[in-house]
PDB file of C-alpha atoms in Angstrom:
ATOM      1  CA  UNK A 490     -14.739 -18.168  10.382  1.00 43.00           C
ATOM      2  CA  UNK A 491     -18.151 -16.452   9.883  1.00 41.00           C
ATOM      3  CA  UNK A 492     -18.219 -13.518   7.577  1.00 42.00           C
ATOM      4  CA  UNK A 493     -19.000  -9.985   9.121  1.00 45.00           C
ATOM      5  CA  UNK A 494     -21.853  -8.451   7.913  1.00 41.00           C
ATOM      6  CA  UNK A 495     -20.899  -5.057   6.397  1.00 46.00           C
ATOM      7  CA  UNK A 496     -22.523  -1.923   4.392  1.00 39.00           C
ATOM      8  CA  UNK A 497     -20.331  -0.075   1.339  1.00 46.00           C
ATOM      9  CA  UNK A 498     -17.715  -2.681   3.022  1.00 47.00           C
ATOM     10  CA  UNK A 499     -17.823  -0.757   6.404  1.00 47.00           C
ATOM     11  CA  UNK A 500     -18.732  -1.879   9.640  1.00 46.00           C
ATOM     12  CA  UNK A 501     -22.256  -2.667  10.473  1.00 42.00           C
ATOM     13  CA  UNK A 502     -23.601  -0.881  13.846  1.00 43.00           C
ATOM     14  CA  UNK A 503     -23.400  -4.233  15.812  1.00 50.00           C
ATOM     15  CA  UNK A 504     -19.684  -3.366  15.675  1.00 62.00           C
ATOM     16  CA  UNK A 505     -20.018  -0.200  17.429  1.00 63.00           C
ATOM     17  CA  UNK A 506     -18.382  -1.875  20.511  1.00 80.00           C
ATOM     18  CA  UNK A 507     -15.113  -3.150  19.420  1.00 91.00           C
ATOM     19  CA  UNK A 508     -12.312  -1.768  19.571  1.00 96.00           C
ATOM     20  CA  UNK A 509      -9.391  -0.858  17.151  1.00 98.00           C
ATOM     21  CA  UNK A 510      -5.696  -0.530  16.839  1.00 98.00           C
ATOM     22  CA  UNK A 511      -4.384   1.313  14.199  1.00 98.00           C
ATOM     23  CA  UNK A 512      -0.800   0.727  12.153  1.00 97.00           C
ATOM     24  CA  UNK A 513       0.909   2.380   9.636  1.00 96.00           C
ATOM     25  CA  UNK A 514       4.414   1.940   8.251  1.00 93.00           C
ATOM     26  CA  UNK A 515       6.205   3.724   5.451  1.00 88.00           C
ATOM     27  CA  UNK A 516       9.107   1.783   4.315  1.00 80.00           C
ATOM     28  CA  UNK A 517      11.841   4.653   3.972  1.00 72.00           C
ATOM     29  CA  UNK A 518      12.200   7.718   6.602  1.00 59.00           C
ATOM     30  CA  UNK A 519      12.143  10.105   3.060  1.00 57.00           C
ATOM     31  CA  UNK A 520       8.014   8.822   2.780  1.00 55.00           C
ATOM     32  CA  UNK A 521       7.830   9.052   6.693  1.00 51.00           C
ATOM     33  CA  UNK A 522       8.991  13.190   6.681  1.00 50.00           C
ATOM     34  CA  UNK A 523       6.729  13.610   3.081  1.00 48.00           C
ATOM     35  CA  UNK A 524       3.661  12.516   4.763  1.00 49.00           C
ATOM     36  CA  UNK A 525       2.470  11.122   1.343  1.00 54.00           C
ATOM     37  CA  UNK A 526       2.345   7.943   2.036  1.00 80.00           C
ATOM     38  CA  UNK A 527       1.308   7.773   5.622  1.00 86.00           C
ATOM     39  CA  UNK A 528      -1.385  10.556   3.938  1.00 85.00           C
ATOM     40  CA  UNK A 529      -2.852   7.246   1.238  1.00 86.00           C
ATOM     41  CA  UNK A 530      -3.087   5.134   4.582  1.00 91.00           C
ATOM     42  CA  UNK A 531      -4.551   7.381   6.654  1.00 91.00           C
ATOM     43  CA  UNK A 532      -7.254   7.696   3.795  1.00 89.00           C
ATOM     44  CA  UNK A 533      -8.125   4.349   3.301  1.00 88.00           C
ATOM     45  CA  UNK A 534      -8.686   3.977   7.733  1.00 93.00           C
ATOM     46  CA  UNK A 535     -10.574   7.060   8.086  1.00 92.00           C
ATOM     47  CA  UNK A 536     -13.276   6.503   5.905  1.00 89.00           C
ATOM     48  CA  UNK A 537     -13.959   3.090   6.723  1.00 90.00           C
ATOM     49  CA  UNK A 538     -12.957   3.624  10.735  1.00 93.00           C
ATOM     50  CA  UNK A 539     -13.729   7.405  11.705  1.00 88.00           C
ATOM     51  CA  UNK A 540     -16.971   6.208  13.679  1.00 90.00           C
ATOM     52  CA  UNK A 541     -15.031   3.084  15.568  1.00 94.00           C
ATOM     53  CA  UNK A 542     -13.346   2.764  19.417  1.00 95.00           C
ATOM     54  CA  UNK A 543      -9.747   3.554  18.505  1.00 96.00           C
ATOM     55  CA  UNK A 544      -7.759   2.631  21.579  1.00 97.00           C
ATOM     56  CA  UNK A 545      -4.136   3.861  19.655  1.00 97.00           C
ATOM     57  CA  UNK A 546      -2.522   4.215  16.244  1.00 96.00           C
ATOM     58  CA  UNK A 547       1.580   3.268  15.871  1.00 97.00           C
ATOM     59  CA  UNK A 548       3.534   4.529  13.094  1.00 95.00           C
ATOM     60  CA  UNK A 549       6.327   2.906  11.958  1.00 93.00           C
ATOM     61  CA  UNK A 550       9.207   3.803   9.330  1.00 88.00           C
ATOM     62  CA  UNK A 551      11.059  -0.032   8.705  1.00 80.00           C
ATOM     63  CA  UNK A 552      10.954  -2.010   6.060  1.00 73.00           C
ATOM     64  CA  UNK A 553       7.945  -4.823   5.602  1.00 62.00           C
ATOM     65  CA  UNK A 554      10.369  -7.549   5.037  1.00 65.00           C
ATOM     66  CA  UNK A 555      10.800  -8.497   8.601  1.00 70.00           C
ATOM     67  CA  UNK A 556       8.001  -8.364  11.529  1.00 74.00           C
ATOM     68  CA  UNK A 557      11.023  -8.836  14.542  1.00 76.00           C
ATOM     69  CA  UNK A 558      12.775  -5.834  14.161  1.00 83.00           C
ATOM     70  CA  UNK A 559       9.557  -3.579  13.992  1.00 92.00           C
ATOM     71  CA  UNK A 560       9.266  -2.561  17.208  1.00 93.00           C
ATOM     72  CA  UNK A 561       5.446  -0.437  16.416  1.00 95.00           C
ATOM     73  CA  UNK A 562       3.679  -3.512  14.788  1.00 95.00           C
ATOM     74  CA  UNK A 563       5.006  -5.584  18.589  1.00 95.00           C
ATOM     75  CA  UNK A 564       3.641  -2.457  20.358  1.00 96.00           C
ATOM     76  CA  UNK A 565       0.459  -2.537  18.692  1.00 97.00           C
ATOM     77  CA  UNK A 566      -0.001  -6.617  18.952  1.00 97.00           C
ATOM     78  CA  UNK A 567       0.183  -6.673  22.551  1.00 97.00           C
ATOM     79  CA  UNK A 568      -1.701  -3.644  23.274  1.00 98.00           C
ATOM     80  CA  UNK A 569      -4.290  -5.887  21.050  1.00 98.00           C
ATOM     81  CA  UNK A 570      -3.841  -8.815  22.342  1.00 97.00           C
ATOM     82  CA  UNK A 571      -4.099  -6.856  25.935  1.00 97.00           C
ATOM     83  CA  UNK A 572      -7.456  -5.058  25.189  1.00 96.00           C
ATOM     84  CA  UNK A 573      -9.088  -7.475  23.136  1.00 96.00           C
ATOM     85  CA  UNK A 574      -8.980  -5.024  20.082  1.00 97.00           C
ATOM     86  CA  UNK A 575      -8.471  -5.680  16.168  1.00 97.00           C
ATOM     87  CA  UNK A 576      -5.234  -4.427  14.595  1.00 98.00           C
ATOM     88  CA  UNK A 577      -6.253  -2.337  11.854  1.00 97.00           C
ATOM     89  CA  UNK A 578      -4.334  -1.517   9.035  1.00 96.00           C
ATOM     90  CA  UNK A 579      -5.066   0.682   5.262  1.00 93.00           C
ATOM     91  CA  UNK A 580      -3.557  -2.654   3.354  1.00 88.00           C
ATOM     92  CA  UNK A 581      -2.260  -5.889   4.113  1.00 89.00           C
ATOM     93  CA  UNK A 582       1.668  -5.313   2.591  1.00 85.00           C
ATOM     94  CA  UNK A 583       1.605  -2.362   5.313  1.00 90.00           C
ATOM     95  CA  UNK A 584       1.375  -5.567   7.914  1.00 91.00           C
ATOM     96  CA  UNK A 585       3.686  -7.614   6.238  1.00 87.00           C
ATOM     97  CA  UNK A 586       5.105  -8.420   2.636  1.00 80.00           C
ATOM     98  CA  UNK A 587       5.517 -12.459   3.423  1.00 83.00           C
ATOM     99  CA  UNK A 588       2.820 -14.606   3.725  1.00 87.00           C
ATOM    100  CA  UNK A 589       4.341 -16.712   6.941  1.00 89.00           C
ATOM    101  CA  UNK A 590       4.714 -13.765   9.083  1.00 89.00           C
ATOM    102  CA  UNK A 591       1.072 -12.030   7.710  1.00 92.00           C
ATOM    103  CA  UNK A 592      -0.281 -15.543   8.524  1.00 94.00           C
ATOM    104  CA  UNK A 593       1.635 -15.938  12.300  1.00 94.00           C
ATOM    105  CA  UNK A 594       0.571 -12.370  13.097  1.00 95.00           C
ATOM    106  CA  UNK A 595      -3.279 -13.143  12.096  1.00 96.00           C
ATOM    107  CA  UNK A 596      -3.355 -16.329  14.276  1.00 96.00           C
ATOM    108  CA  UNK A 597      -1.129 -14.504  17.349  1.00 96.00           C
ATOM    109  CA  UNK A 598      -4.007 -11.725  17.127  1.00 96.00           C
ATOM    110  CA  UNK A 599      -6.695 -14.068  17.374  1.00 96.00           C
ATOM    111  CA  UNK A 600      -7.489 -13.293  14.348  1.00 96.00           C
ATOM    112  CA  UNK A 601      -8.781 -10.243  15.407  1.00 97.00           C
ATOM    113  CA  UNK A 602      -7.223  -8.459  11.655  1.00 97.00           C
ATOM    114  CA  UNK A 603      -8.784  -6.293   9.362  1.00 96.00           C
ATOM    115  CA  UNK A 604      -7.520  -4.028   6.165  1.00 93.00           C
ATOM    116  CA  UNK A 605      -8.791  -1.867   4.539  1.00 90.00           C
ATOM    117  CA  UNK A 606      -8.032  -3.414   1.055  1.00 84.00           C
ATOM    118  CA  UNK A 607      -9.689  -7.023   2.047  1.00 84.00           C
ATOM    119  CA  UNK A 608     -13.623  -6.837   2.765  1.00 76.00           C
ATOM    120  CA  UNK A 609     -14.191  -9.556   5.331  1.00 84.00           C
ATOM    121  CA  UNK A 610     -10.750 -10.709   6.070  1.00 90.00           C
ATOM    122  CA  UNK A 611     -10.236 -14.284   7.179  1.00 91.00           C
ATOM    123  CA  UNK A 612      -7.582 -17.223   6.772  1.00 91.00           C
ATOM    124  CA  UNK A 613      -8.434 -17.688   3.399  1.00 90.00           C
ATOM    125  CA  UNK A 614      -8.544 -14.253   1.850  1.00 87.00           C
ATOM    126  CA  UNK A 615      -5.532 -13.414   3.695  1.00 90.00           C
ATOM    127  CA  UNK A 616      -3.329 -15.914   2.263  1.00 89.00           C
ATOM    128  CA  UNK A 617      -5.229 -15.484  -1.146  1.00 84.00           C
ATOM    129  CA  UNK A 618      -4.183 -11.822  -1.314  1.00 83.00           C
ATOM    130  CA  UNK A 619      -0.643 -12.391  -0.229  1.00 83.00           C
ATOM    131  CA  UNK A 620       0.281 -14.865  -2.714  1.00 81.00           C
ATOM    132  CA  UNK A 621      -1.667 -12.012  -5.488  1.00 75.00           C
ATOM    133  CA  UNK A 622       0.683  -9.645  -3.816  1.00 71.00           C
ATOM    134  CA  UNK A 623       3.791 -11.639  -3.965  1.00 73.00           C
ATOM    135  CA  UNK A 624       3.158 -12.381  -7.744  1.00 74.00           C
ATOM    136  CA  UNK A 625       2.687  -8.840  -8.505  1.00 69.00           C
ATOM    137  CA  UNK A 626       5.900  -7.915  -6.976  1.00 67.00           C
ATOM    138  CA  UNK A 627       7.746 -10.217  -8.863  1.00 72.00           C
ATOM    139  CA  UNK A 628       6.277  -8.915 -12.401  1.00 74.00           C
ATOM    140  CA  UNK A 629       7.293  -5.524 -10.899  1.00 69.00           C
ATOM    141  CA  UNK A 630      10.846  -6.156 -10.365  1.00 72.00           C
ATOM    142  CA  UNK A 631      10.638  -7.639 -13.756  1.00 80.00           C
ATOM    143  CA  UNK A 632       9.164  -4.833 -15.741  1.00 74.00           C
ATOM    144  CA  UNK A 633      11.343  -1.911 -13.700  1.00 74.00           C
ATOM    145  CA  UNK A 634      14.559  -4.461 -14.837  1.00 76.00           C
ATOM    146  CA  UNK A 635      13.112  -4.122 -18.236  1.00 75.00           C
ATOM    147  CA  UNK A 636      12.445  -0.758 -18.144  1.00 73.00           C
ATOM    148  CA  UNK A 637      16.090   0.267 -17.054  1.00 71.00           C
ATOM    149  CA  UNK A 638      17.740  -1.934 -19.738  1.00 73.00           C
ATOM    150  CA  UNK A 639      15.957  -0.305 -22.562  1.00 73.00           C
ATOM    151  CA  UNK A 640      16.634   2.972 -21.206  1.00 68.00           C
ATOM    152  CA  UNK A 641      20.453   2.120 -20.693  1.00 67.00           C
ATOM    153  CA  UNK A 642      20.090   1.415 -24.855  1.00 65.00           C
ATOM    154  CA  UNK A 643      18.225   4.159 -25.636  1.00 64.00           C
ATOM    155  CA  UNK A 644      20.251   6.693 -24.257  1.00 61.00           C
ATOM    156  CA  UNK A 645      23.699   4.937 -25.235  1.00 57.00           C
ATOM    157  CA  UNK A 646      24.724   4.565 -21.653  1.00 52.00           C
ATOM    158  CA  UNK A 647      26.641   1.058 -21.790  1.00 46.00           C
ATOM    159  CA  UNK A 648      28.595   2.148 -25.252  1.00 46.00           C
ATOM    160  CA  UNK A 649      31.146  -1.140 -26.157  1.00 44.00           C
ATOM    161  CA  UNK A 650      34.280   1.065 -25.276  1.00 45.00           C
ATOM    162  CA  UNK A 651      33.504   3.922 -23.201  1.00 47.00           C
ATOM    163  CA  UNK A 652      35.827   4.994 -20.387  1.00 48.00           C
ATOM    164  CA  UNK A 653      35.616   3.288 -16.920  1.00 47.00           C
ATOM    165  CA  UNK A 654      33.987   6.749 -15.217  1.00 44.00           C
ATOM    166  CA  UNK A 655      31.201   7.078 -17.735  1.00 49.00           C
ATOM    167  CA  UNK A 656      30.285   3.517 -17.346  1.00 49.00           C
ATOM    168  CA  UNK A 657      30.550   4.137 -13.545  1.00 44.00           C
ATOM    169  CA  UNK A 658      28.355   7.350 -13.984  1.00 46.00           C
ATOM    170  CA  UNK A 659      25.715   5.308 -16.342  1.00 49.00           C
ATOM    171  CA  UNK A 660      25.538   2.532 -13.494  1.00 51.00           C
ATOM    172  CA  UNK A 661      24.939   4.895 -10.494  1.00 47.00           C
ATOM    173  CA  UNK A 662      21.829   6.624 -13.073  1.00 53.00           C
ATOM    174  CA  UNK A 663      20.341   3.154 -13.689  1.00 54.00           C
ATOM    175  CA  UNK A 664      20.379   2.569 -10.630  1.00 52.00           C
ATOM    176  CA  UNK A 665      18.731   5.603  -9.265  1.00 53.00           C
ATOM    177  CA  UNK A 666      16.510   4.930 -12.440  1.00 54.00           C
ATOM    178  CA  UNK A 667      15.467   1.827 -10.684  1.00 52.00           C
ATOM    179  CA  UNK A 668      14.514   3.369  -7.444  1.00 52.00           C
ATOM    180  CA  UNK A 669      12.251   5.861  -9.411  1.00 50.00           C
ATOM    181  CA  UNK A 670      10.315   3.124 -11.369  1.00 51.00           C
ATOM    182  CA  UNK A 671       9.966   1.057  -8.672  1.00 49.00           C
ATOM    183  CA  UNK A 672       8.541   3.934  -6.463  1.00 51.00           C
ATOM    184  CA  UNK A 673       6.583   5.246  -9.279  1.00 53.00           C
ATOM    185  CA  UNK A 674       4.976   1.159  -9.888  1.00 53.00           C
ATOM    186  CA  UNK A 675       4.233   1.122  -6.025  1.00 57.00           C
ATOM    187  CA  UNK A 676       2.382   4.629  -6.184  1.00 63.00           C
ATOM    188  CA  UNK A 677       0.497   3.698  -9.214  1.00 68.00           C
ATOM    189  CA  UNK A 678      -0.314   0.404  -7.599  1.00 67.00           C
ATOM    190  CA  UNK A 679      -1.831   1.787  -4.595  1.00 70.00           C
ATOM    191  CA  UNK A 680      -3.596   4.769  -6.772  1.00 74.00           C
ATOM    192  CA  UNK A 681      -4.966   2.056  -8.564  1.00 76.00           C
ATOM    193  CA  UNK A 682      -6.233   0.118  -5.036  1.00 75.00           C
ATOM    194  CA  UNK A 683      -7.464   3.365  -4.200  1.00 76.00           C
ATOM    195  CA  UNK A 684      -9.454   4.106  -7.198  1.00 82.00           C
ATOM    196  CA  UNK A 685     -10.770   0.904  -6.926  1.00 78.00           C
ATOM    197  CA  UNK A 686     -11.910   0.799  -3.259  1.00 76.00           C
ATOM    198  CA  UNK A 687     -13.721   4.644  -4.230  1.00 80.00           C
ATOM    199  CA  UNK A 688     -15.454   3.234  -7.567  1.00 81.00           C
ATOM    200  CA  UNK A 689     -16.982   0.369  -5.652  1.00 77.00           C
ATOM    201  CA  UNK A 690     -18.514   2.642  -3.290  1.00 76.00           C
ATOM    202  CA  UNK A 691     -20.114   4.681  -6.228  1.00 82.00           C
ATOM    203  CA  UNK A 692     -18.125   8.134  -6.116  1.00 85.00           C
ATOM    204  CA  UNK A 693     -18.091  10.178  -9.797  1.00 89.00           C
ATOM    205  CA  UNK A 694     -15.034  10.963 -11.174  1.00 90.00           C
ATOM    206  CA  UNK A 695     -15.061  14.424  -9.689  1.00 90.00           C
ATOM    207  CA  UNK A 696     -15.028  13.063  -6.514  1.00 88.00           C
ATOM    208  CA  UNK A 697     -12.465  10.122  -7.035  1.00 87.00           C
ATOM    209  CA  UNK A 698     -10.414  13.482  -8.082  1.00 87.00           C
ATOM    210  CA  UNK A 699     -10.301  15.165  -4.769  1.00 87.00           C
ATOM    211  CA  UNK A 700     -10.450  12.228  -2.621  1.00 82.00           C
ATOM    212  CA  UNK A 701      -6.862  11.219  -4.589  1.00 82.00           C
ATOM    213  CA  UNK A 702      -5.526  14.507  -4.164  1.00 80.00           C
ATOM    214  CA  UNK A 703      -6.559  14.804  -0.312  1.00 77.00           C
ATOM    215  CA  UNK A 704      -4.921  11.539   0.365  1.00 70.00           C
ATOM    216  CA  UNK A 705      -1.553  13.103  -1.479  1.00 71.00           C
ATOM    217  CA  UNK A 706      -1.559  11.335  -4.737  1.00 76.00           C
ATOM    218  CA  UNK A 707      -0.399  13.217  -7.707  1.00 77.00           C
ATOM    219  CA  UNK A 708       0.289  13.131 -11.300  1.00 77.00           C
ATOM    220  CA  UNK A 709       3.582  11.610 -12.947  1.00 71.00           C
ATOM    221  CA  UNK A 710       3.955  15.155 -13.475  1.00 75.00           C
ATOM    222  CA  UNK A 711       3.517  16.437 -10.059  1.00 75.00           C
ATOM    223  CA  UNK A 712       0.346  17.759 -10.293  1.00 80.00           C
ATOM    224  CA  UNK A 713      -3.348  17.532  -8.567  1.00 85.00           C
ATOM    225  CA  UNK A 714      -5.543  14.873  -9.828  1.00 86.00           C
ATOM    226  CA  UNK A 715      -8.590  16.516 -12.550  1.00 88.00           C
ATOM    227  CA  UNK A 716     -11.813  14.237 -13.435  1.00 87.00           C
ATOM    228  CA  UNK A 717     -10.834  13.504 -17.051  1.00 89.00           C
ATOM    229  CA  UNK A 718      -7.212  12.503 -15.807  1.00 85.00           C
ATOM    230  CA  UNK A 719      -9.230   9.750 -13.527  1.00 87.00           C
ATOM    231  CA  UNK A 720     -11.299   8.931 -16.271  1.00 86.00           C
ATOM    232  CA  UNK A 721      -8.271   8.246 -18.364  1.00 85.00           C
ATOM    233  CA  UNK A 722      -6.727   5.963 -15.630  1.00 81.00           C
ATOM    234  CA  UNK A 723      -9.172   4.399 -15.266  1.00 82.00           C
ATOM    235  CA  UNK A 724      -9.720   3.128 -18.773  1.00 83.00           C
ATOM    236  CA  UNK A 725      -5.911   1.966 -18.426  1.00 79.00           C
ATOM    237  CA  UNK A 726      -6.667  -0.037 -15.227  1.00 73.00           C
ATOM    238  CA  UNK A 727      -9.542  -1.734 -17.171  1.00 73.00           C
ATOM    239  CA  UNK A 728      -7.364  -2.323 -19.896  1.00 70.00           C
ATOM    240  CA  UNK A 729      -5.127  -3.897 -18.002  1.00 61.00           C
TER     241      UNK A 729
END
């Protein structure tokens, strides 16, 4: 398939004629209600699609592990397939977290699929960045597993001997500790895509600052994004 010519990985003007689908999808109805997430996509589309032919956008609040029971993404396929118009979406795992059913939705479309985190999409790059993806969630899972175990011994929560309710109460906080890790991985994942996709186009770190705070990101601790604090993350995702 023959690359598309693009500037600061946008559209070139011979594009000005096609037309676009957008799809988002948060994975739990807390996200959907918060607004933060759908806020990080909504980012990413505008500033690569604000000047574009946007026929619809479909929001959808389901997990990415199946693409039947999503009833949004269907909407959105055959209004593309209907119209002739590219399904658009701020990155890939918000289309699908398996490679099969990113890969069957890519050919039923015609191929007519672009993200925002893959610069000229096609067959190849698509399945490239899935399998990246699906590695990365695997060391993930790992590292929040790890994570939670040395907490559990840190804190003394799994004691040889303690009463049946305390180890009860331990196991209901690590697992609520494993929901926050793993949320907090994914958010510093896609900060980190974000970051990236800015730096590329040349923004300072003033700049990366506001456009991470606009799009709802926010510190471990809650609060707005500051230059140095980019410049400090950063370093870490170089060191990395």
């Amino acid at each position: 398939m023959a690359k598309k010519a693009t500037i600061d990985n946008r559209p070139l003007e011979q594009d000005v004629h096609k037309k676009y689908v957008l799809y988002f999808r948060v994975s739990t109805k807390k996200q959907g209600e918060s607004g933060l997430g759908l806020e990080a996509q909504r980012a990413y589309i505008d500033y690569f699609y604000k000047d574009k032919r946007i026929l619809a956008e479909f929001t959808e609040i389901r997990s990415g592990k199946t693409i039947h029971k999503r009833p949004e993404l269907q909407k959105a396929i055959a209004l593309c397939k209907r119209e002739g118009a590219t399904l658009v979406v701020a990155k890939i795992d918000r289309l699908s977290r398996n490679t099969e059913n990113a890969l069957h939705i890519y050919k039923e479309l015609g191929e007519r699929l672009e993200s925002c985190d893959i610069p000229n999409l096609d067959k190849f790059t698509l399945t490239l960045f899935m399998a990246i993806a699906d590695r990365e969630r695997v060391l993930i899972s790992i590292r929040t597993q790890q994570a939670v175990e040395a907490r559990r011994v840190r804190v003394g929560e799994w004691r040889v001997g303690g009463a049946n309710a305390k180890k009860a109460a331990a196991g209901l906080r690590g697992a609520q500790l494993s929901r926050e890790l793993a949320e907090e991985n994914e958010n510093s994942r896609r900060a980190s895509a974000f970051i990236n996709m800015l730096r590329s186009t040349g923004k300072t770190y003033e700049q990366i600052a506001e456009q991470l705070n606009l799009a709802g990101f926010r510190t471990p601790r809650g609060s707005n994004f500051h230059k140095m604090q980019v410049q400090r993350l950063i370093k870490r995702i170089e060191s990395n």
